[in-house]
Amino acid sequence: MQLPRLTMLDAYMRMQRIRNFEERIVTEFSSGEIPGFIHSYLGQEASAVGTCMHLDDDDYIGSTHRGHGHCIAKGADLKAMMAELYGKRDGLCRGKGGSMHIADLSKGMLGANAIVGGSPPLVLGAALTAKTRRNGKVAVAFTGDGGSNQGTVFEAMNMAVVLKLPAIFIIENNGFGEGTAASYACGTDDLAARAAAFGMPAVAVDGTDFFAVHDAVGEAVALARAGGGPSTVETRCPRFTGHFVGDPQHYRANGEVDVLRRDADPLTLIRRRLIDAGVFDAEQFDALDRDVAAEIDEAVAFARAAPIPDEADLLADVYISYR
Amino acid sequence: MPRKTVREAINEALVQEMGRDPDIVIIGEDVAGGEGGSSGVEDAFGGVLGVTKGLLPRFGRSRVIDTPISESAIMGMAAGAAVTGLRPVAELMFADFFGVCFDQIYNQAAKFRYMFGGHARTPLVIRSMIGAGYSAAAQHSQSPHSIFTHVPGLKVVMPSNAYDAKGLLIQAIRDDDPVIFFEHKMLYDLADEVPSEPYAIRFGEANFVREGDDVTIVAFSRMVHIAAQAADVLEREGISVELIDPRTTSPLDEESILESVRRTGRLVVVDEGNPRCGLAVDIAALVAEHAFHSLKAPIRTVTAPHTPVPFAPSLEAAYIPSPARVAEVVREIMR
């Protein structure tokens, strides 16, 4: 815990934003205000934030269908994010992407991705741009235990090693691909070892522990920035919710999630660590939490009030030019 | 004016554009070749049919990038590089291989701009070989351009000659949208006059290969030459053919096709793709919808059959639309 106080504050705030955003989304989705499918990132906050704390706006990430957390961790505007989920014109993607395609290129966020295993090949490209321009930037591909079984991920890992690209693969092992357990669907319980077999450094860490993620990804990012090529970090972070909001989770034993929320809550863990270390006290955290709650309220109010897209937007932006 | 083959014209376009813009990189399998081999020979392939030969010694390995055989990673890397600032020209060696990487093309690159609310710019070119004629059989001979044409967000280019190949490829590279550039493998050695200086041909502007009064034939890529041979025969029989090569299927120069059919009153579309839900019926539908009352005879299409591409030379010859078939169809609607 050698981090500057402000860094730790920033990390906690980002994690709490994700927590509040996602909990609020569940409510708003259930009341019918948000259309489409929503995949919640609850329980995995430390993975996104521990990773993205090492990145600036010119470093890129590619995300997954469970992408809100990555988007927030990378610094996207909460109001524009919320408006996007509501399908409004003032959304990050003008209401044309939604939860599964939310993107903010100005923040180096190459998009959530509704195709499992879709992002890692794209992230190679961002890494190739960085390598070609020799600008010291890196690109991070998030995927999951489910995505880790996709050929695209294998191809991307091998290509990154062969071309020595400044790419980092984060395998967020949340225990389930949709409704099937990773213990069944992955031929090994050591997903990092698969990545290592492609010829890159790879470690598995407790993905509920911000500091563990932050340390491991810090090494990977430093190596990539120095021209040392790709790495993989498997972050083990069980999800608190179903595959999608509304999933009754018949595949999980009663009480499993209650135990996770009690023993493996990334927010509880970071808070306890920082209180124990005397960095912040409980009152300070409560005040921060109130600030975050207000930010989320504002984002929802903004999204509700925002106009729906113009009908003409249907045909806009398929091409830049079409002649 | 110097004569150059389609292969040389494409190579020249790549050399000239790469010399102009350092953001252009070539990505593909054996685009140079020889990396890691025991001979130490660099540029050992220069592309499987030699189209990218000479780029490596000129521009180096950082811009002429040989990859593993990993089409998804190639297409994804090119798309990701394009949306973050480079201008990649990726190679999908044979168009048949789109089956192992189409997600990165049609779900990712093609949709960035729309999904992201107009904030993305994806100046990507994918060069790929199409066409039967080499007895390369079912997985190296197809013409799946209709499938790409179906996808919103992609532009699709099908040059039929060296002049167009150079100008259209330069346009494709300078274009800010994803462009699929289909090269017919039977046309690489075809030569015609190609200016040495760079020039761009706008997309969506058809080439009137020959003008005529009795029937409009619309044909693409190699089929332009098949149709032209048919037109020569028909002309001797007193039938005057107007032959249109739209050059790009997306965007499609609908106006030129409609204007021509309104004059001739007859339409034959010649396409090497399979017939169902393909480019030929697409153009037939366009004309049926917008120029029906100008028609003096039924619209006809001449395409490959609804089969995979066969191996045996005799069967392959029967698969590919021939000048004789085109001429016969024209005679039928002239009766």
GROMACS .gro file of N, CA and C in nm, chain A residues 60 92-94 96-97 101 103 105 110-111 113 115 117-118 121-122 124-126 128-129 132-133 152 155-156 158-159 162-163 165 313-314 316-323, chain B residues 23 27 65 67-68 70-74 76-77 79-81 83-86 103-104 107-108 112-120 153-155 176-177 203-205 250-251:
model
  252
   60TYR      N    1  -0.549   0.268  -2.460
   60TYR     CA    2  -0.681   0.217  -2.497
   60TYR      C    3  -0.718   0.093  -2.417
   92LEU      N    4  -2.341   0.881  -2.473
   92LEU     CA    5  -2.204   0.874  -2.526
   92LEU      C    6  -2.204   0.837  -2.673
   93CYS      N    7  -2.295   0.752  -2.713
   93CYS     CA    8  -2.304   0.707  -2.853
   93CYS      C    9  -2.435   0.755  -2.917
   94ARG      N   10  -2.486   0.865  -2.866
   94ARG     CA   11  -2.608   0.925  -2.919
   94ARG      C   12  -2.726   0.827  -2.918
   96LYS      N   13  -2.720   0.516  -2.986
   96LYS     CA   14  -2.718   0.413  -3.091
   96LYS      C   15  -2.634   0.291  -3.055
   97GLY      N   16  -2.571   0.295  -2.938
   97GLY     CA   17  -2.491   0.180  -2.897
   97GLY      C   18  -2.557   0.104  -2.782
  101HIS      N   19  -2.261  -0.165  -2.630
  101HIS     CA   20  -2.165  -0.105  -2.723
  101HIS      C   21  -2.116   0.030  -2.674
  103ALA      N   22  -1.915   0.327  -2.565
  103ALA     CA   23  -1.776   0.356  -2.600
  103ALA      C   24  -1.748   0.503  -2.577
  105LEU      N   25  -1.428   0.702  -2.725
  105LEU     CA   26  -1.295   0.701  -2.787
  105LEU      C   27  -1.208   0.813  -2.732
  110LEU      N   28  -1.253   0.172  -2.620
  110LEU     CA   29  -1.288   0.126  -2.756
  110LEU      C   30  -1.422   0.053  -2.762
  111GLY      N   31  -1.493   0.056  -2.654
  111GLY     CA   32  -1.627  -0.001  -2.661
  111GLY      C   33  -1.645  -0.125  -2.577
  113ASN      N   34  -1.837  -0.476  -2.578
  113ASN     CA   35  -1.841  -0.557  -2.699
  113ASN      C   36  -1.936  -0.674  -2.676
  115ILE      N   37  -1.988  -0.925  -2.849
  115ILE     CA   38  -1.939  -1.054  -2.897
  115ILE      C   39  -1.834  -1.104  -2.798
  117GLY      N   40  -1.524  -1.246  -2.664
  117GLY     CA   41  -1.396  -1.261  -2.732
  117GLY      C   42  -1.378  -1.163  -2.846
  118GLY      N   43  -1.465  -1.065  -2.856
  118GLY     CA   44  -1.459  -0.970  -2.968
  118GLY      C   45  -1.349  -0.866  -2.956
  121PRO      N   46  -0.879  -0.904  -3.036
  121PRO     CA   47  -0.815  -0.872  -3.164
  121PRO      C   48  -0.811  -0.722  -3.194
  122LEU      N   49  -0.917  -0.651  -3.154
  122LEU     CA   50  -0.919  -0.506  -3.179
  122LEU      C   51  -0.812  -0.435  -3.097
  124LEU      N   52  -0.531  -0.547  -3.018
  124LEU     CA   53  -0.402  -0.562  -3.086
  124LEU      C   54  -0.376  -0.441  -3.175
  125GLY      N   55  -0.482  -0.395  -3.239
  125GLY     CA   56  -0.468  -0.282  -3.332
  125GLY      C   57  -0.429  -0.154  -3.260
  126ALA      N   58  -0.492  -0.131  -3.145
  126ALA     CA   59  -0.454  -0.012  -3.067
  126ALA      C   60  -0.309  -0.025  -3.023
  128LEU      N   61  -0.082  -0.193  -3.184
  128LEU     CA   62   0.001  -0.175  -3.304
  128LEU      C   63   0.019  -0.026  -3.335
  129THR      N   64  -0.087   0.051  -3.317
  129THR     CA   65  -0.075   0.196  -3.338
  129THR      C   66   0.030   0.253  -3.243
  132THR      N   67   0.377   0.135  -3.355
  132THR     CA   68   0.418   0.202  -3.479
  132THR      C   69   0.461   0.345  -3.452
  133ARG      N   70   0.388   0.411  -3.364
  133ARG     CA   71   0.418   0.552  -3.335
  133ARG      C   72   0.522   0.567  -3.225
  152THR      N   73  -1.057  -1.633  -3.087
  152THR     CA   74  -1.008  -1.496  -3.110
  152THR      C   75  -0.908  -1.456  -3.001
  155GLU      N   76  -0.580  -1.636  -3.068
  155GLU     CA   77  -0.512  -1.571  -3.181
  155GLU      C   78  -0.449  -1.439  -3.138
  156ALA      N   79  -0.526  -1.364  -3.060
  156ALA     CA   80  -0.477  -1.232  -3.019
  156ALA      C   81  -0.355  -1.246  -2.929
  158ASN      N   82  -0.136  -1.495  -2.916
  158ASN     CA   83  -0.018  -1.537  -2.994
  158ASN      C   84   0.036  -1.422  -3.079
  159MET      N   85  -0.057  -1.352  -3.145
  159MET     CA   86  -0.014  -1.240  -3.231
  159MET      C   87   0.059  -1.133  -3.149
  162VAL      N   88   0.405  -1.260  -3.087
  162VAL     CA   89   0.486  -1.264  -3.210
  162VAL      C   90   0.530  -1.123  -3.251
  163LEU      N   91   0.437  -1.027  -3.242
  163LEU     CA   92   0.469  -0.891  -3.285
  163LEU      C   93   0.520  -0.804  -3.169
  165LEU      N   94   0.375  -0.676  -2.906
  165LEU     CA   95   0.290  -0.556  -2.895
  165LEU      C   96   0.273  -0.514  -2.749
  313ASP      N   97  -3.158   1.030  -3.718
  313ASP     CA   98  -3.038   0.963  -3.668
  313ASP      C   99  -3.032   0.816  -3.712
  314LEU      N  100  -3.147   0.760  -3.744
  314LEU     CA  101  -3.151   0.621  -3.791
  314LEU      C  102  -3.054   0.600  -3.907
  316ALA      N  103  -2.809   0.814  -4.004
  316ALA     CA  104  -2.682   0.888  -3.995
  316ALA      C  105  -2.568   0.798  -3.949
  317ASP      N  106  -2.447   0.832  -3.995
  317ASP     CA  107  -2.323   0.774  -3.943
  317ASP      C  108  -2.307   0.625  -3.971
  318VAL      N  109  -2.368   0.577  -4.078
  318VAL     CA  110  -2.333   0.443  -4.126
  318VAL      C  111  -2.196   0.452  -4.194
  319TYR      N  112  -2.179   0.560  -4.270
  319TYR     CA  113  -2.052   0.588  -4.339
  319TYR      C  114  -2.013   0.732  -4.311
  320ILE      N  115  -1.886   0.762  -4.333
  320ILE     CA  116  -1.843   0.901  -4.328
  320ILE      C  117  -1.883   0.967  -4.459
  321SER      N  118  -1.861   0.897  -4.568
  321SER     CA  119  -1.906   0.945  -4.699
  321SER      C  120  -1.953   0.824  -4.778
  322TYR      N  121  -2.048   0.844  -4.862
  322TYR     CA  122  -2.097   0.729  -4.938
  322TYR      C  123  -2.116   0.768  -5.084
  323ARG      N  124  -2.008   0.802  -5.148
  323ARG     CA  125  -2.007   0.821  -5.293
  323ARG      C  126  -1.875   0.771  -5.343
  346ASP      N  127   0.135   0.653  -4.205
  346ASP     CA  128   0.038   0.578  -4.124
  346ASP      C  129  -0.011   0.451  -4.193
  350ILE      N  130  -0.068  -0.548  -4.348
  350ILE     CA  131  -0.079  -0.656  -4.249
  350ILE      C  132  -0.134  -0.780  -4.318
  388ILE      N  133   0.392  -0.606  -4.236
  388ILE     CA  134   0.388  -0.691  -4.117
  388ILE      C  135   0.336  -0.830  -4.151
  390THR      N  136   0.220  -1.186  -4.044
  390THR     CA  137   0.150  -1.232  -3.924
  390THR      C  138   0.145  -1.384  -3.921
  391PRO      N  139   0.113  -1.440  -3.805
  391PRO     CA  140   0.074  -1.581  -3.802
  391PRO      C  141  -0.052  -1.601  -3.886
  393SER      N  142  -0.374  -1.630  -3.870
  393SER     CA  143  -0.473  -1.600  -3.767
  393SER      C  144  -0.565  -1.490  -3.820
  394GLU      N  145  -0.657  -1.527  -3.906
  394GLU     CA  146  -0.733  -1.424  -3.976
  394GLU      C  147  -0.814  -1.334  -3.883
  395SER      N  148  -0.868  -1.390  -3.775
  395SER     CA  149  -0.944  -1.304  -3.683
  395SER      C  150  -0.854  -1.199  -3.621
  396ALA      N  151  -0.735  -1.242  -3.582
  396ALA     CA  152  -0.641  -1.147  -3.521
  396ALA      C  153  -0.595  -1.044  -3.624
  397ILE      N  154  -0.577  -1.088  -3.748
  397ILE     CA  155  -0.536  -0.993  -3.853
  397ILE      C  156  -0.644  -0.887  -3.874
  399GLY      N  157  -0.901  -0.810  -3.682
  399GLY     CA  158  -0.925  -0.730  -3.562
  399GLY      C  159  -0.814  -0.629  -3.540
  400MET      N  160  -0.690  -0.672  -3.559
  400MET     CA  161  -0.578  -0.581  -3.539
  400MET      C  162  -0.586  -0.464  -3.638
  402ALA      N  163  -0.858  -0.349  -3.782
  402ALA     CA  164  -0.970  -0.263  -3.745
  402ALA      C  165  -0.935  -0.175  -3.625
  403GLY      N  166  -0.871  -0.237  -3.526
  403GLY     CA  167  -0.833  -0.162  -3.406
  403GLY      C  168  -0.728  -0.057  -3.435
  404ALA      N  169  -0.637  -0.089  -3.526
  404ALA     CA  170  -0.535   0.009  -3.564
  404ALA      C  171  -0.599   0.125  -3.640
  406VAL      N  172  -0.906   0.240  -3.613
  406VAL     CA  173  -0.990   0.327  -3.530
  406VAL      C  174  -0.906   0.406  -3.429
  407THR      N  175  -0.777   0.369  -3.417
  407THR     CA  176  -0.689   0.444  -3.327
  407THR      C  177  -0.584   0.525  -3.402
  408GLY      N  178  -0.596   0.537  -3.534
  408GLY     CA  179  -0.513   0.635  -3.602
  408GLY      C  180  -0.428   0.589  -3.718
  409LEU      N  181  -0.406   0.458  -3.733
  409LEU     CA  182  -0.330   0.415  -3.850
  409LEU      C  183  -0.425   0.400  -3.970
  426ASP      N  184  -1.651  -1.196  -3.802
  426ASP     CA  185  -1.698  -1.115  -3.689
  426ASP      C  186  -1.622  -0.983  -3.679
  427GLN      N  187  -1.490  -0.992  -3.694
  427GLN     CA  188  -1.408  -0.872  -3.679
  427GLN      C  189  -1.436  -0.770  -3.791
  430ASN      N  190  -1.912  -0.735  -3.763
  430ASN     CA  191  -1.968  -0.694  -3.635
  430ASN      C  192  -1.888  -0.584  -3.569
  431GLN      N  193  -1.762  -0.576  -3.606
  431GLN     CA  194  -1.675  -0.478  -3.540
  431GLN      C  195  -1.647  -0.360  -3.634
  435PHE      N  196  -1.847   0.023  -3.609
  435PHE     CA  197  -1.792   0.120  -3.512
  435PHE      C  198  -1.861   0.255  -3.523
  436ARG      N  199  -1.864   0.308  -3.643
  436ARG     CA  200  -1.909   0.446  -3.657
  436ARG      C  201  -2.054   0.462  -3.611
  437TYR      N  202  -2.136   0.370  -3.653
  437TYR     CA  203  -2.279   0.379  -3.619
  437TYR      C  204  -2.302   0.352  -3.471
  438MET      N  205  -2.244   0.241  -3.421
  438MET     CA  206  -2.265   0.203  -3.281
  438MET      C  207  -2.214   0.310  -3.186
  439PHE      N  208  -2.107   0.377  -3.226
  439PHE     CA  209  -2.045   0.474  -3.137
  439PHE      C  210  -2.096   0.616  -3.163
  440GLY      N  211  -2.208   0.624  -3.231
  440GLY     CA  212  -2.274   0.754  -3.248
  440GLY      C  213  -2.197   0.852  -3.335
  441GLY      N  214  -2.124   0.800  -3.434
  441GLY     CA  215  -2.054   0.888  -3.528
  441GLY      C  216  -1.918   0.933  -3.478
  442HIS      N  217  -1.876   0.883  -3.364
  442HIS     CA  218  -1.748   0.930  -3.309
  442HIS      C  219  -1.627   0.854  -3.363
  443ALA      N  220  -1.650   0.742  -3.433
  443ALA     CA  221  -1.537   0.662  -3.481
  443ALA      C  222  -1.508   0.687  -3.629
  476GLY      N  223  -2.209  -0.023  -4.366
  476GLY     CA  224  -2.084   0.021  -4.305
  476GLY      C  225  -1.961  -0.020  -4.384
  477LEU      N  226  -1.977  -0.120  -4.471
  477LEU     CA  227  -1.865  -0.160  -4.557
  477LEU      C  228  -1.884  -0.100  -4.696
  478LYS      N  229  -1.774  -0.063  -4.758
  478LYS     CA  230  -1.774  -0.032  -4.901
  478LYS      C  231  -1.708  -0.149  -4.972
  499ASP      N  232  -1.212   0.712  -4.560
  499ASP     CA  233  -1.214   0.700  -4.414
  499ASP      C  234  -1.309   0.592  -4.363
  500ASP      N  235  -1.374   0.520  -4.452
  500ASP     CA  236  -1.460   0.408  -4.410
  500ASP      C  237  -1.390   0.276  -4.442
  526PHE      N  238  -1.572   0.626  -5.574
  526PHE     CA  239  -1.661   0.511  -5.560
  526PHE      C  240  -1.802   0.550  -5.605
  527GLY      N  241  -1.874   0.450  -5.653
  527GLY     CA  242  -2.014   0.473  -5.692
  527GLY      C  243  -2.029   0.539  -5.827
  528GLU      N  244  -1.924   0.532  -5.910
  528GLU     CA  245  -1.932   0.587  -6.045
  528GLU      C  246  -1.901   0.477  -6.145
  573SER      N  247  -2.084  -0.137  -5.343
  573SER     CA  248  -2.132  -0.056  -5.232
  573SER      C  249  -2.033   0.057  -5.210
  574PRO      N  250  -2.068   0.181  -5.246
  574PRO     CA  251  -2.195   0.224  -5.304
  574PRO      C  252  -2.211   0.175  -5.448
   0.00000   0.00000   0.00000
